[in-house]
Amino acid sequence: MAMADEGFLDIEGARLEFRMIGPRPDAAPTIVMLHEGLGSAALWGDFPERLARRTKAGVLVYSRAGYGRSSPVALPRPLDYMQREATEVLPKLLDAAGFRRGVLVGHSDGASIAAAYAGSIQDHRVRALALLAPHFFVEAFSLREIARAKERYAAGDLRDKLARHHADVDVAFRGWNDAWLDPGFADVFDIVEPLAYIRVPVLIVQGEDDPYGTVRQMEVAEEECYCPVDAVLLPGCGHAPHRDKPDETLEAVGGFIERILVLHGEAKMERAA
């Protein structure tokens, strides 16, 4: 049965909201988008639609459990929640969606999950990864900003903004914030080793002014990966390249995916008249 434009997928006892844009997985390659630690399907804005138009691929966006309109989760989250998402939930979601071939695009936590998946599960359907502001290990620099986010949330302004996008905003925020600020998190969250097992091309887009991570994340990927790694550092850009620099990010991600699709015979490069 063809996927609807939007709805829910039942995965691991949870109902996960999704949107499907453009051709379905049986008709074209699919770009699967994994949101940030405070994100949801809706918080991608119009970037999925723009990416679908640019690449002619289908685009699947979804909210992980505890986010958006998806089922809630019990708190506290396990400190290895991203690795569990990569190895226990994402494979089942791809199967349920009828994923046949395509690219994983992740932002922040979503980028980490995508990298952990590709480095842990050899899935021939995944042709490439596009990672926006990924984290592969914990930096003290990141934790300072995450602690400030906790203060902003308590003061109300951040909570009010996020509440528009999450059915249970406290679960969404605390599931992310409490885990990252746990003293044991740095010992558990480390996906540097799986980078060496990724066997598909990787694009990393990092903002030069990202308050949640430094260029060291990008450098580690370049050092550890045996696969090709394209690195794009955007000046004047913070933690959300697709929001801070949407045109530049679309050009980087869209162009990368087009090249991947051409390489696999899924598309032809447009030639200037």
Coordinates of C-alpha atoms in Angstrom, one line a residue:
M1 CA 0.0 0.0 0.0
A2 CA 1.4 3.4 -1.0
M3 CA 2.3 5.8 1.9
A4 CA -0.1 8.7 2.5
D5 CA 1.1 12.3 2.5
E6 CA 1.1 12.2 6.3
G7 CA 0.1 10.0 9.1
F8 CA 1.7 7.6 11.7
L9 CA 3.9 4.6 11.5
D10 CA 3.7 2.0 14.4
I11 CA 7.3 1.2 15.4
E12 CA 8.5 -0.5 18.5
G13 CA 5.2 0.1 20.3
A14 CA 5.2 3.8 19.4
R15 CA 3.2 5.8 16.9
L16 CA 5.6 8.0 14.9
E17 CA 4.2 10.9 12.9
F18 CA 5.5 11.3 9.4
R19 CA 5.2 13.4 6.2
M20 CA 5.9 12.1 2.8
I21 CA 6.8 14.6 0.0
G22 CA 7.1 13.8 -3.7
P23 CA 7.4 10.3 -5.2
R24 CA 7.0 7.2 -3.0
P25 CA 9.8 4.8 -2.2
D26 CA 8.7 2.4 -4.9
A27 CA 8.9 5.0 -7.6
A28 CA 12.1 7.0 -6.8
P29 CA 15.0 7.3 -4.3
T30 CA 14.0 8.5 -0.9
I31 CA 15.6 11.1 1.3
V32 CA 15.0 10.3 5.0
M33 CA 15.3 13.3 7.3
L34 CA 16.2 12.9 11.0
H35 CA 15.6 15.9 13.1
E36 CA 17.6 17.6 15.9
G37 CA 17.4 17.0 19.6
L38 CA 14.6 19.5 20.1
G39 CA 13.2 19.1 16.6
S40 CA 10.2 17.3 15.0
A41 CA 8.9 16.7 11.5
A42 CA 7.4 20.2 11.4
L43 CA 10.5 22.0 12.6
W44 CA 12.3 21.2 9.3
G45 CA 10.2 24.1 7.9
D46 CA 10.1 24.1 4.1
F47 CA 13.5 22.6 3.7
P48 CA 12.1 19.1 2.9
E49 CA 9.9 20.5 0.1
R50 CA 12.8 22.5 -1.3
L51 CA 15.0 19.4 -1.2
A52 CA 12.4 17.3 -3.0
R53 CA 12.0 19.9 -5.8
R54 CA 15.8 20.2 -6.2
T55 CA 16.6 16.5 -6.3
K56 CA 13.3 15.0 -7.7
A57 CA 13.6 12.4 -4.9
G58 CA 10.9 11.6 -2.4
V59 CA 11.4 13.0 1.1
L60 CA 10.3 11.3 4.3
V61 CA 10.4 13.4 7.5
Y62 CA 9.2 11.9 10.8
S63 CA 9.2 12.7 14.5
R64 CA 11.0 10.3 16.9
A65 CA 9.2 9.1 19.9
G66 CA 8.9 11.9 22.5
Y67 CA 8.8 14.6 19.8
G68 CA 6.2 16.4 17.8
R69 CA 2.9 14.5 17.7
S70 CA 4.6 11.1 18.1
S71 CA 4.1 8.9 21.2
P72 CA 5.7 10.1 24.4
V73 CA 8.7 8.3 26.1
A74 CA 9.4 7.5 29.7
L75 CA 12.0 9.8 31.3
P76 CA 14.9 9.7 31.9
R77 CA 16.0 8.6 28.5
P78 CA 18.8 6.1 28.5
L79 CA 22.2 7.8 28.0
D80 CA 22.7 5.7 24.9
Y81 CA 19.4 6.8 23.4
M82 CA 20.9 7.9 20.1
Q83 CA 22.7 4.6 19.6
R84 CA 19.5 2.7 20.4
E85 CA 17.6 4.9 18.0
A86 CA 20.1 4.0 15.3
T87 CA 20.2 0.3 15.8
E88 CA 16.7 -0.5 17.2
V89 CA 14.2 2.0 15.8
L90 CA 15.6 3.4 12.5
P91 CA 15.9 0.0 10.8
K92 CA 12.3 -0.8 11.5
L93 CA 11.1 2.6 10.4
L94 CA 12.9 2.3 7.0
D95 CA 11.3 -1.1 6.5
A96 CA 7.9 0.1 7.5
A97 CA 8.2 3.0 5.1
G98 CA 9.1 0.7 2.2
F99 CA 12.5 2.4 1.9
R100 CA 14.4 0.9 -1.1
R101 CA 17.3 3.2 -1.8
G102 CA 18.3 6.7 -0.9
V103 CA 20.1 9.1 1.4
L104 CA 19.9 9.8 5.2
V105 CA 19.9 13.5 6.0
G106 CA 20.3 14.3 9.7
H107 CA 20.6 17.4 11.8
S108 CA 22.4 17.5 15.2
D109 CA 21.1 14.5 17.2
G110 CA 19.6 13.2 13.9
A111 CA 22.9 13.5 12.2
S112 CA 24.6 11.5 15.0
I113 CA 21.9 8.8 14.7
A114 CA 22.3 8.6 10.9
A115 CA 26.1 8.2 11.3
A116 CA 25.7 5.6 14.1
Y117 CA 23.3 3.7 11.8
A118 CA 25.6 3.7 8.8
G119 CA 28.6 2.7 11.0
S120 CA 26.7 -0.1 12.8
I121 CA 24.4 -1.6 10.1
Q122 CA 25.6 -2.3 6.6
D123 CA 22.5 -1.3 4.7
H124 CA 23.0 -1.5 1.0
R125 CA 19.9 0.7 0.5
V126 CA 21.6 3.7 2.1
R127 CA 23.7 5.4 -0.6
A128 CA 25.1 8.4 1.3
L129 CA 24.8 10.5 4.4
A130 CA 24.3 14.3 4.6
L131 CA 25.0 15.5 8.2
L132 CA 24.2 19.0 9.4
A133 CA 26.0 20.0 12.6
P134 CA 26.6 16.4 13.7
H135 CA 28.0 15.3 17.1
F136 CA 30.3 12.3 17.3
F137 CA 31.6 12.9 20.8
V138 CA 30.9 15.3 23.7
E139 CA 32.6 18.7 23.9
A140 CA 32.7 20.9 27.0
F141 CA 31.9 23.7 24.5
S142 CA 28.6 22.1 23.7
L143 CA 27.6 21.4 27.3
R144 CA 27.9 25.0 28.3
E145 CA 25.3 26.0 25.7
I146 CA 23.1 23.1 26.6
A147 CA 23.2 24.3 30.3
R148 CA 22.2 27.8 29.1
A149 CA 19.3 26.2 27.2
K150 CA 18.1 24.7 30.5
E151 CA 18.1 28.2 32.0
R152 CA 16.2 29.6 29.1
Y153 CA 13.7 26.8 29.3
A154 CA 13.1 27.4 33.0
A155 CA 12.6 31.2 32.3
G156 CA 9.8 30.3 29.8
D157 CA 10.8 31.8 26.5
L158 CA 12.3 28.6 25.0
R159 CA 9.5 26.5 26.5
D160 CA 6.9 28.7 24.9
K161 CA 8.6 28.5 21.5
L162 CA 8.9 24.7 21.6
A163 CA 5.4 24.1 22.9
R164 CA 4.0 25.0 19.5
H165 CA 5.7 22.0 18.0
H166 CA 5.5 19.2 20.6
A167 CA 2.5 17.5 22.1
D168 CA 4.5 17.1 25.4
V169 CA 7.1 19.8 25.4
D170 CA 8.5 18.9 28.8
V171 CA 9.2 15.3 27.6
A172 CA 10.8 16.6 24.4
F173 CA 13.1 19.1 26.2
R174 CA 14.0 17.1 29.3
G175 CA 14.6 13.9 27.4
W176 CA 17.3 15.7 25.4
N177 CA 18.6 18.2 28.0
D178 CA 18.8 15.9 31.0
A179 CA 20.6 13.2 29.1
W180 CA 23.3 15.6 27.7
L181 CA 23.9 17.2 31.1
D182 CA 24.1 13.9 32.9
P183 CA 27.7 13.4 34.3
G184 CA 27.9 10.0 32.7
F185 CA 26.8 11.0 29.2
A186 CA 30.3 11.7 27.8
D187 CA 31.3 8.1 28.7
V188 CA 28.3 6.6 26.9
F189 CA 27.9 8.9 23.9
D190 CA 30.9 8.3 21.6
I191 CA 30.3 7.3 18.0
V192 CA 33.8 8.0 16.8
E193 CA 34.6 4.3 16.3
P194 CA 31.6 3.6 14.1
L195 CA 32.8 6.3 11.7
A196 CA 35.5 4.0 10.4
Y197 CA 32.8 1.5 9.4
I198 CA 30.7 3.8 7.2
R199 CA 31.0 2.7 3.6
V200 CA 29.2 5.4 1.8
P201 CA 30.0 9.0 0.9
V202 CA 29.4 11.6 3.7
L203 CA 28.7 15.3 3.5
I204 CA 29.1 17.4 6.6
V205 CA 27.7 20.9 6.8
Q206 CA 28.8 22.9 9.8
G207 CA 28.1 26.5 10.9
E208 CA 31.2 28.5 11.7
D209 CA 29.3 30.1 14.6
D210 CA 27.6 26.9 15.9
P211 CA 27.2 27.4 19.7
Y212 CA 26.7 23.6 20.2
G213 CA 29.8 22.2 18.5
T214 CA 33.2 23.1 17.0
V215 CA 34.9 22.3 13.7
R216 CA 36.6 19.5 15.6
Q217 CA 33.5 17.3 15.0
M218 CA 34.1 17.7 11.3
E219 CA 37.8 17.1 11.6
V220 CA 37.3 13.9 13.5
A221 CA 35.1 12.6 10.7
E222 CA 37.7 13.4 8.1
E223 CA 40.4 11.6 10.2
E224 CA 38.4 8.5 11.1
C225 CA 36.3 7.8 8.0
Y226 CA 37.7 5.6 5.2
C227 CA 34.8 6.7 3.0
P228 CA 34.8 10.0 1.1
V229 CA 34.0 13.0 3.3
D230 CA 32.9 16.4 1.9
A231 CA 33.1 19.1 4.5
V232 CA 31.4 22.5 4.1
L233 CA 31.9 25.2 6.7
L234 CA 29.4 28.0 6.4
P235 CA 30.4 31.5 7.8
G236 CA 27.8 33.5 9.7
C237 CA 25.9 30.3 10.4
G238 CA 24.8 28.8 13.8
H239 CA 23.6 25.3 14.7
A240 CA 20.9 25.0 12.1
P241 CA 22.3 25.5 8.6
H242 CA 19.0 24.8 6.9
R243 CA 17.5 27.7 8.8
D244 CA 20.4 30.1 9.2
K245 CA 21.7 29.6 5.6
P246 CA 18.9 27.9 3.8
D247 CA 20.1 28.6 0.2
E248 CA 23.7 27.7 0.8
T249 CA 22.6 24.6 2.7
L250 CA 20.2 23.5 -0.1
E251 CA 23.0 24.0 -2.6
A252 CA 25.4 21.9 -0.6
V253 CA 23.0 19.1 0.4
G254 CA 21.0 19.1 -2.9
G255 CA 24.1 19.1 -5.1
F256 CA 25.6 16.3 -3.0
I257 CA 22.5 14.2 -3.3
E258 CA 22.2 14.8 -7.0
R259 CA 25.8 13.6 -7.5
I260 CA 25.0 10.5 -5.5
L261 CA 21.9 9.7 -7.6
V262 CA 23.8 10.2 -10.8
L263 CA 26.5 7.9 -9.6
H264 CA 24.0 5.2 -9.0
G265 CA 22.1 5.7 -12.2
E266 CA 19.1 7.3 -10.5
A267 CA 19.3 10.7 -12.2
K268 CA 21.1 12.6 -14.9
M269 CA 23.0 15.8 -14.5
E270 CA 21.2 18.8 -16.0
R271 CA 23.2 20.4 -18.7
A272 CA 23.1 24.1 -19.4
A273 CA 21.5 25.0 -22.7

